[in-house]
Coordinates of C-alpha atoms in Angstrom, one line a residue:
M1 CA 112.9 134.0 -0.2
P2 CA 111.3 130.8 1.2
T3 CA 113.6 127.8 1.6
S4 CA 113.4 124.4 3.3
Y5 CA 116.6 125.1 5.2
V6 CA 115.7 128.2 7.1
V7 CA 112.2 128.9 8.6
C8 CA 111.4 132.6 9.1
A9 CA 108.3 133.5 11.2
T10 CA 107.4 137.1 12.0
L11 CA 105.1 138.3 14.7
Y12 CA 103.4 141.7 14.6
D13 CA 101.8 144.1 17.2
V14 CA 103.9 142.8 20.1
A15 CA 103.3 145.1 23.1
D16 CA 106.5 144.1 24.8
V17 CA 109.2 142.4 22.7
F18 CA 110.9 141.2 25.9
N19 CA 107.9 139.4 27.3
V20 CA 108.0 135.7 26.6
E21 CA 104.2 135.4 27.0
E22 CA 103.8 137.8 24.1
L23 CA 106.0 135.7 21.8
W24 CA 105.4 132.0 22.7
Q25 CA 101.7 131.3 22.0
R26 CA 98.6 133.2 21.0
A27 CA 96.9 135.1 23.8
R28 CA 94.9 137.6 21.7
R29 CA 92.8 136.5 18.7
R30 CA 93.5 139.7 16.7
Q31 CA 97.3 139.6 17.0
Q32 CA 98.8 139.0 13.5
G33 CA 101.7 136.8 12.6
E34 CA 103.0 133.4 13.7
F35 CA 103.8 132.7 17.3
L36 CA 106.9 130.8 18.1
M37 CA 105.4 127.6 19.4
E38 CA 102.9 127.2 16.6
S39 CA 105.7 127.9 14.1
L40 CA 108.0 125.2 15.7
I41 CA 105.2 122.7 15.7
G42 CA 104.2 123.6 12.2
H43 CA 107.7 123.0 10.9
P44 CA 108.9 119.9 12.7
R45 CA 112.6 118.8 12.5
T46 CA 111.5 115.1 11.9
R47 CA 108.0 113.8 11.5
R48 CA 106.7 110.8 13.4
G49 CA 107.3 107.6 11.4
R50 CA 107.3 103.8 12.0
N51 CA 111.0 103.9 13.1
R52 CA 111.4 107.4 14.5
T53 CA 109.8 109.9 16.8
E54 CA 108.7 113.5 16.0
T55 CA 111.2 116.2 17.0
Y56 CA 111.1 120.0 16.8
F57 CA 113.9 122.5 16.2
H58 CA 115.5 123.8 19.4
H59 CA 118.1 126.3 18.1
V60 CA 116.3 129.6 17.5
R61 CA 117.6 133.1 16.6
V62 CA 115.2 135.8 17.9
R63 CA 115.3 139.1 16.2
I64 CA 113.8 142.3 17.7
P65 CA 113.8 145.9 16.4
R66 CA 117.3 147.5 16.7
N67 CA 116.0 150.4 18.8
D68 CA 114.6 148.1 21.5
Y69 CA 117.8 146.1 21.6
V70 CA 120.0 149.2 21.8
H71 CA 117.8 150.8 24.5
D72 CA 118.0 147.6 26.6
Q73 CA 121.8 147.6 26.2
R74 CA 122.2 151.2 27.2
L75 CA 119.6 151.4 30.0
N76 CA 119.8 147.9 31.5
A77 CA 123.1 146.5 30.3
G78 CA 121.1 143.9 28.3
A79 CA 119.3 142.6 31.3
D80 CA 115.9 142.4 29.6
G81 CA 117.3 140.5 26.7
Q82 CA 119.1 138.1 28.9
A83 CA 115.9 137.5 30.9
L84 CA 114.0 136.9 27.7
I85 CA 116.5 134.2 26.5
K86 CA 116.3 132.5 29.9
D87 CA 112.5 132.6 29.8
L88 CA 112.3 131.2 26.2
I89 CA 114.6 128.3 27.1
E90 CA 112.6 127.5 30.1
V91 CA 109.2 127.6 28.3
H92 CA 110.6 125.6 25.4
I93 CA 111.9 122.8 27.7
K94 CA 108.6 122.9 29.6
K95 CA 106.3 122.7 26.6
L96 CA 108.4 121.0 24.0
G97 CA 111.2 119.3 25.9
K98 CA 110.1 115.8 25.1
Y99 CA 110.6 116.6 21.4
V100 CA 114.3 117.6 21.9
P101 CA 116.6 114.7 21.0
E102 CA 118.3 113.1 23.9
G103 CA 121.6 114.8 24.9
Q104 CA 121.0 117.9 22.9
A105 CA 120.5 121.4 24.4
V106 CA 117.9 124.1 23.8
R107 CA 119.6 127.3 22.6
Y108 CA 118.3 130.7 21.9
R109 CA 120.1 133.9 20.7
L110 CA 118.8 137.5 20.7
E111 CA 119.8 139.7 17.8
P112 CA 119.0 143.3 16.7
D113 CA 117.3 143.7 13.3
P114 CA 117.3 147.2 11.7
T115 CA 114.8 146.1 9.1
L116 CA 112.1 145.3 11.7
A117 CA 109.4 147.9 12.4
E118 CA 108.3 148.8 15.9
K119 CA 106.5 145.9 17.8
Q120 CA 107.7 143.2 15.4
V121 CA 109.7 140.1 16.3
R122 CA 111.2 137.6 14.0
F123 CA 112.2 133.9 14.6
L124 CA 114.7 132.0 12.6
F125 CA 115.2 128.2 12.9
G126 CA 115.6 125.2 10.7
P127 CA 118.2 122.7 9.4
A128 CA 120.7 125.5 8.5
I129 CA 120.4 127.4 11.8
Y130 CA 122.9 126.3 14.4
L131 CA 123.9 127.9 17.7
P132 CA 127.2 126.7 19.2
S133 CA 127.8 125.9 22.9
A134 CA 130.3 128.1 24.8
Q135 CA 132.9 125.3 24.6
E136 CA 132.8 124.9 20.8
S137 CA 135.4 126.4 18.5
P138 CA 134.9 127.1 14.8
I139 CA 136.7 124.8 12.3
Y140 CA 136.0 126.8 9.1
R141 CA 135.9 130.5 8.3
L142 CA 133.8 131.8 5.4
S143 CA 134.5 135.0 3.5
R144 CA 133.6 136.5 0.1
Q145 CA 136.7 137.5 -1.8
T146 CA 136.7 140.5 -4.2
G147 CA 140.1 141.1 -5.6
E148 CA 142.4 141.5 -2.6
E149 CA 139.6 142.3 -0.2
K150 CA 138.0 139.7 2.0
R151 CA 134.6 140.2 3.6
E152 CA 133.9 137.9 6.5
L153 CA 130.6 136.0 6.3
G154 CA 130.7 133.8 9.4
V155 CA 132.3 130.7 11.0
V156 CA 131.3 127.0 10.9
Y157 CA 131.3 124.7 13.9
P158 CA 132.1 120.9 14.0
H159 CA 128.4 120.0 14.6
Q160 CA 127.0 122.5 12.2
R161 CA 125.9 120.2 9.4
L162 CA 124.4 122.7 6.9
V163 CA 125.1 126.3 6.0
L164 CA 123.0 128.2 3.5
L165 CA 124.3 131.3 1.8
N166 CA 122.3 133.8 -0.2
G167 CA 121.3 137.5 -0.1
D168 CA 118.3 137.2 2.2
P169 CA 118.9 137.8 5.9
G170 CA 115.6 135.9 6.6
A171 CA 116.4 132.9 4.5
S172 CA 120.1 132.2 5.1
T173 CA 122.6 131.1 7.8
F174 CA 124.7 134.1 6.7
P175 CA 123.5 136.7 4.3
V176 CA 126.0 137.6 1.6
P177 CA 126.3 141.3 0.9
D178 CA 125.6 142.3 -2.7
W179 CA 124.5 138.8 -3.6
P180 CA 124.7 138.8 -7.4
F181 CA 122.2 136.0 -8.3
T182 CA 118.6 137.1 -8.8
G183 CA 116.7 133.8 -9.5
G184 CA 116.3 132.6 -5.9
E185 CA 119.6 130.6 -6.0
S186 CA 121.6 129.7 -2.9
V187 CA 124.9 128.0 -2.0
L188 CA 124.6 125.1 0.4
L189 CA 127.6 123.9 2.4
V190 CA 127.3 120.3 3.8
M191 CA 129.5 119.1 6.6
E192 CA 130.5 115.5 5.8
S193 CA 131.3 112.8 8.4
D194 CA 135.0 113.5 8.1
Q195 CA 134.3 117.2 8.7
T196 CA 135.1 118.3 5.2
L197 CA 132.7 120.7 3.5
T198 CA 131.0 120.0 0.3
V199 CA 129.8 123.1 -1.7
C200 CA 126.5 122.7 -3.6
A201 CA 124.1 124.8 -5.6
E202 CA 120.6 125.0 -4.3
P203 CA 118.4 124.2 -6.2
D204 CA 120.7 121.6 -7.6
G205 CA 122.3 122.7 -10.8
S206 CA 121.2 126.3 -10.6
L207 CA 124.7 127.6 -10.3
T208 CA 128.1 126.5 -11.6
I209 CA 130.6 125.8 -8.8
R210 CA 134.3 125.4 -9.6
P211 CA 137.2 125.0 -7.1
E212 CA 140.0 127.4 -7.6
G213 CA 143.0 126.2 -5.6
E214 CA 142.5 124.7 -2.1
R215 CA 140.4 127.5 -0.5
I216 CA 138.4 129.4 -3.1
F217 CA 135.3 128.3 -5.0
Q218 CA 134.2 130.3 -8.0
I219 CA 130.3 130.4 -8.1
S220 CA 128.6 131.6 -11.2
D221 CA 125.7 131.6 -13.6
S222 CA 125.5 133.0 -17.1
R223 CA 125.4 136.6 -15.8
A224 CA 127.3 137.0 -12.5
S225 CA 129.8 135.3 -10.2
L226 CA 131.3 135.5 -6.8
A227 CA 134.3 133.9 -5.1
L228 CA 133.8 132.1 -1.8
R229 CA 136.8 131.5 0.4
I230 CA 136.7 128.6 2.9
E231 CA 139.6 128.5 5.3
P232 CA 140.4 126.0 8.1
G233 CA 140.0 127.5 11.5
A234 CA 143.0 125.7 13.1
L235 CA 146.4 127.4 13.5
Q236 CA 149.6 125.7 12.5
Q237 CA 150.8 123.2 15.0
A238 CA 153.7 125.5 16.0
E239 CA 151.3 128.2 16.9
R240 CA 149.0 126.2 19.1
L241 CA 148.7 127.3 22.7
A242 CA 150.1 124.5 24.8
E243 CA 149.4 126.1 28.2
A244 CA 146.0 125.9 29.8
M245 CA 145.8 129.2 31.5
T246 CA 143.5 130.7 34.1
W247 CA 143.0 134.4 34.1
T248 CA 141.6 137.1 36.3
P249 CA 140.4 140.4 34.7
G250 CA 143.0 143.1 35.3
Q251 CA 145.8 140.6 35.9
V252 CA 148.4 139.5 33.5
P253 CA 149.0 135.8 34.0
L254 CA 152.7 135.1 34.4
S255 CA 152.6 132.2 32.0
S256 CA 150.8 134.2 29.3
K257 CA 152.3 134.8 25.9
P258 CA 151.8 138.3 24.4
R259 CA 149.0 137.2 22.1
L260 CA 147.3 140.6 22.1
R261 CA 148.7 144.0 22.2
V262 CA 147.9 147.7 21.6
A263 CA 149.9 148.4 18.4
G264 CA 148.7 151.9 17.8
I265 CA 146.3 154.7 18.6
A266 CA 143.5 155.7 16.3
L267 CA 143.1 159.4 15.7
P268 CA 139.5 160.4 15.8
R269 CA 137.8 163.2 13.9
L270 CA 137.1 165.7 16.6
S271 CA 134.6 167.4 14.3
L272 CA 132.2 164.6 15.3
H273 CA 132.1 166.0 18.8
A274 CA 132.2 169.7 17.9
R275 CA 128.7 170.4 19.1
A276 CA 129.7 169.2 22.5
G277 CA 132.4 171.8 22.6
L278 CA 135.5 169.7 21.9
Q279 CA 138.3 171.8 20.5
G280 CA 141.5 169.7 20.7
W281 CA 143.3 166.6 21.8
R282 CA 147.0 166.1 22.6
L283 CA 148.8 162.7 22.8
G284 CA 152.1 162.7 24.5
F285 CA 155.2 160.5 24.0
D286 CA 158.5 160.1 25.9
R287 CA 161.9 160.0 24.2
H288 CA 161.6 156.2 23.7
G289 CA 158.2 156.5 22.0
A290 CA 156.2 155.2 25.0
L291 CA 152.8 156.8 25.5
V292 CA 152.6 159.1 28.5
R293 CA 150.1 161.7 29.7
C294 CA 150.4 164.9 27.8
K295 CA 151.6 166.9 30.8
H296 CA 153.9 164.2 32.1
P297 CA 157.5 165.5 32.8
D298 CA 158.9 162.8 30.5
A299 CA 156.8 163.9 27.5
V300 CA 159.0 165.3 24.7
A301 CA 156.7 165.1 21.7
W302 CA 153.0 165.5 21.1
L303 CA 150.5 164.8 18.4
R304 CA 147.6 167.3 18.4
I305 CA 144.2 167.2 16.6
D306 CA 142.3 170.4 16.3
E307 CA 138.5 170.9 16.0
A308 CA 138.9 171.0 12.1
D309 CA 140.4 167.5 12.2
R310 CA 143.9 168.8 11.3
L311 CA 146.9 166.9 12.7
W312 CA 149.9 168.6 14.2
G313 CA 153.3 167.5 15.5
E314 CA 154.6 169.4 18.5
A315 CA 158.1 169.3 19.9
A316 CA 160.5 172.0 21.0
D317 CA 160.0 174.1 17.8
D318 CA 156.8 175.4 16.2
P319 CA 153.9 173.0 15.4
T320 CA 154.4 170.9 12.3
P321 CA 151.3 170.1 10.1
L322 CA 151.1 166.4 9.4
L323 CA 149.2 164.5 6.7
P324 CA 149.2 160.7 7.0
P325 CA 150.7 158.5 5.7
T326 CA 154.0 159.9 6.8
V327 CA 156.8 159.4 9.4
W328 CA 157.3 162.3 11.8
R329 CA 160.7 162.6 13.4
P330 CA 160.5 165.0 16.3
H331 CA 163.9 164.0 17.7
A332 CA 166.9 162.2 16.2
D333 CA 166.1 159.0 18.1
L334 CA 162.3 159.1 17.9
A335 CA 160.2 158.4 14.8
L336 CA 156.4 158.1 14.8
E337 CA 154.8 156.3 11.9
L338 CA 151.4 157.7 10.9
G339 CA 149.0 155.6 8.9
A340 CA 146.2 157.0 6.7
A341 CA 142.6 156.0 7.4
P342 CA 141.1 153.9 4.6
A343 CA 138.1 155.4 2.9
R344 CA 135.4 153.6 4.8
M345 CA 137.2 154.3 8.1
S346 CA 137.7 158.0 7.4
E347 CA 134.2 158.9 8.5
H348 CA 135.3 158.4 12.1
Y349 CA 139.1 158.7 12.0
G350 CA 141.7 160.9 10.4
G351 CA 144.4 158.3 10.7
W352 CA 146.4 156.3 13.3
V353 CA 149.8 156.3 14.8
R354 CA 151.8 153.1 15.3
L355 CA 153.3 152.9 18.8
P356 CA 157.1 152.4 18.8
Q357 CA 156.6 150.5 22.1
P358 CA 153.4 148.4 21.8
M359 CA 151.6 147.5 25.0
P360 CA 151.0 143.7 25.6
L361 CA 147.6 142.8 27.0
P362 CA 146.5 139.6 28.8
A363 CA 144.6 137.2 26.5
P364 CA 142.8 134.4 28.3
V365 CA 142.6 131.1 26.4
G366 CA 139.4 129.2 25.6
Q367 CA 136.9 131.8 26.9
W368 CA 135.2 135.0 25.8
F369 CA 136.3 138.3 27.2
C370 CA 135.2 141.8 26.5
F371 CA 137.4 144.8 25.5
G372 CA 136.1 148.2 26.4
R373 CA 136.4 150.9 29.1
G374 CA 135.8 151.0 32.8
A375 CA 134.7 148.2 35.1
D376 CA 132.1 146.9 32.7
A377 CA 134.8 145.3 30.5
E378 CA 137.1 142.4 31.4
L379 CA 139.9 144.1 29.5
A380 CA 140.2 147.9 29.7
P381 CA 143.8 149.2 29.1
N382 CA 143.0 152.8 30.1
L383 CA 146.0 154.1 28.1
L384 CA 144.0 157.1 27.0
D385 CA 142.6 157.9 30.4
D386 CA 144.3 161.3 30.5
P387 CA 142.2 164.0 32.3
E388 CA 144.2 166.9 30.7
A389 CA 144.4 165.7 27.1
L390 CA 141.2 167.1 25.8
L391 CA 140.5 170.9 25.3
W392 CA 136.9 172.0 25.7
R393 CA 135.1 175.3 25.4
E394 CA 133.7 174.7 28.8
A395 CA 135.0 172.4 31.6
Q396 CA 134.2 168.7 31.0
T397 CA 135.1 165.5 32.7
V398 CA 135.2 163.4 29.5
R399 CA 138.6 161.8 28.7
P400 CA 139.9 160.4 25.4
E401 CA 139.2 156.9 26.6
Q402 CA 135.5 157.6 26.2
L403 CA 135.7 158.9 22.6
M404 CA 134.1 156.2 20.4
L405 CA 134.9 153.4 22.9
S406 CA 131.8 151.7 24.4
R407 CA 131.9 150.3 27.9
R408 CA 131.6 146.8 26.4
H409 CA 132.8 147.2 22.8
L410 CA 134.1 144.0 21.4
N411 CA 134.1 140.4 22.6
L412 CA 137.1 138.3 21.7
R413 CA 137.9 134.6 22.1
L414 CA 141.3 132.9 21.6
D415 CA 141.7 129.1 21.4
E416 CA 143.8 126.7 19.4
N417 CA 141.7 127.4 16.3
G418 CA 142.6 131.1 16.4
W419 CA 140.7 134.3 17.2
T420 CA 136.9 134.8 17.0
V421 CA 135.2 138.2 17.7
K422 CA 131.7 139.5 18.2
L423 CA 130.8 143.2 18.2
E424 CA 128.9 144.3 21.3
S425 CA 128.8 148.1 20.9
A426 CA 125.5 149.4 19.7
T427 CA 127.0 152.7 18.6
W428 CA 130.5 152.3 17.1
P429 CA 131.9 149.9 14.5
V430 CA 135.2 148.0 14.5
Y431 CA 137.5 148.2 11.6
R432 CA 139.7 145.3 10.5
L433 CA 143.0 146.2 8.9
S434 CA 146.0 144.4 7.5
Q435 CA 149.4 144.9 9.1
T436 CA 150.1 147.6 6.5
G437 CA 146.8 149.4 7.2
E438 CA 144.6 148.3 4.3
L439 CA 141.0 147.7 5.2
H440 CA 139.8 144.1 5.3
S441 CA 136.2 144.6 6.5
V442 CA 134.0 146.5 8.9
L443 CA 132.0 145.1 11.8
S444 CA 129.0 147.4 11.8
V445 CA 126.3 147.7 14.4
E446 CA 124.1 145.5 12.2
D447 CA 126.6 142.7 12.7
R448 CA 126.2 142.6 16.5
S449 CA 126.1 139.2 18.1
R450 CA 127.5 137.6 14.9
E451 CA 130.8 135.7 15.2
F452 CA 133.6 136.5 12.9
A453 CA 136.9 134.7 12.6
V454 CA 139.9 137.0 12.5
Y455 CA 143.5 136.1 11.8
Q456 CA 146.8 136.5 13.6
G457 CA 148.5 139.6 12.4
E458 CA 145.3 141.5 11.8
L459 CA 144.7 144.9 13.3
L460 CA 141.4 145.9 14.9
V461 CA 140.5 149.5 15.4
V462 CA 138.3 149.6 18.5
G463 CA 137.5 153.1 19.7
G464 CA 140.9 154.8 20.2
Y465 CA 142.9 151.6 20.1
V466 CA 144.5 149.7 17.3
L467 CA 144.8 146.1 18.6
E468 CA 147.1 143.5 17.1
L469 CA 146.2 139.8 17.2
R470 CA 149.2 137.6 17.7

């Protein structure tokens, strides 16, 4: 769907999608598609006039086939992608630097695109494409509301003047799933000088837009409608973080408040790993409800999952079959609350257990950090790193920590405007739950590198962990 707000150019028959020379300008006559430099020049940001100079767009989203992106992440930890972005910025400054407005930065972002065929690359830029600096924080959070469920669309930054919403990933700032309008209509958000957002139909008058309360806009035509929620990004004044903290990975800063914690353990479906010979998993608790290794002398109660995904409670007596949601009381002074997995989450999980003693985690302020496992992640709690917890047909060195948790799984950022997250795993999604366990939304692998605003009190299911944002 062509628009004047987003330019989408596709290049075909690219021998190496990570080679800047294959993307920037034409080297072979027969290669099809539009190279990046000719596309930028062909769609200028401003044209030369009597009182202004010509400028070109300098924020570009580069999309490559998902298989190439995932392969680079797994084999090279993303090194080829990082090198490509560095090369693109350098060649852009060298060739088109004089067309960048003074004081503004050239920014590129690499994204996986499951719709691209092999050897294809797609470029997105234009008035409604904006890439923030590392220091910027979102001031608005956009979501589509359907009944009680909210599906996050994206966040808006202070200097992001235009946002275009429609159902086309190649013609929007944020594509809206199940976009109901079929006549080429879009919704345009315009950031005013006082940083308020004006909601418009594009083309003008093609949709009816009606405010409903302070945060929701009902958008409709004669056949369909959707509800757009626009929420401010700032926390209430009482919740603002007053301290400016420094943080070293693996260290809990003494001045840190418990803004993040492990609130529960997600219970995976072991049948997903049956071919590898996995037969069971035991999770141990002491008499206070603290998580301990399954063979620790303080362990007095265990949850066990078998290869048929059945859940059992084990204490001094015979195993007790458990079906979430329920509360299991293995001892008079110990109760374990078991939550059911919402329908969309049940593909990977049979449920989750809320920890009677949540584990606080360090949360740096004002910078991105990665949650995952091992030395690759800045934050790796290793609560499930129990070598004797898994039962295999043949001896294995795999531990529960590795089940469905990537080395670099989820990027998080905490600042005075709240929490922002970006999925990094190329294999496993992240599920967003309410405090009571209802599903808010899913961050799927197709959402990688997209920023999502999440709210204090939400639960994030990341691998085997249920994280609570505070």
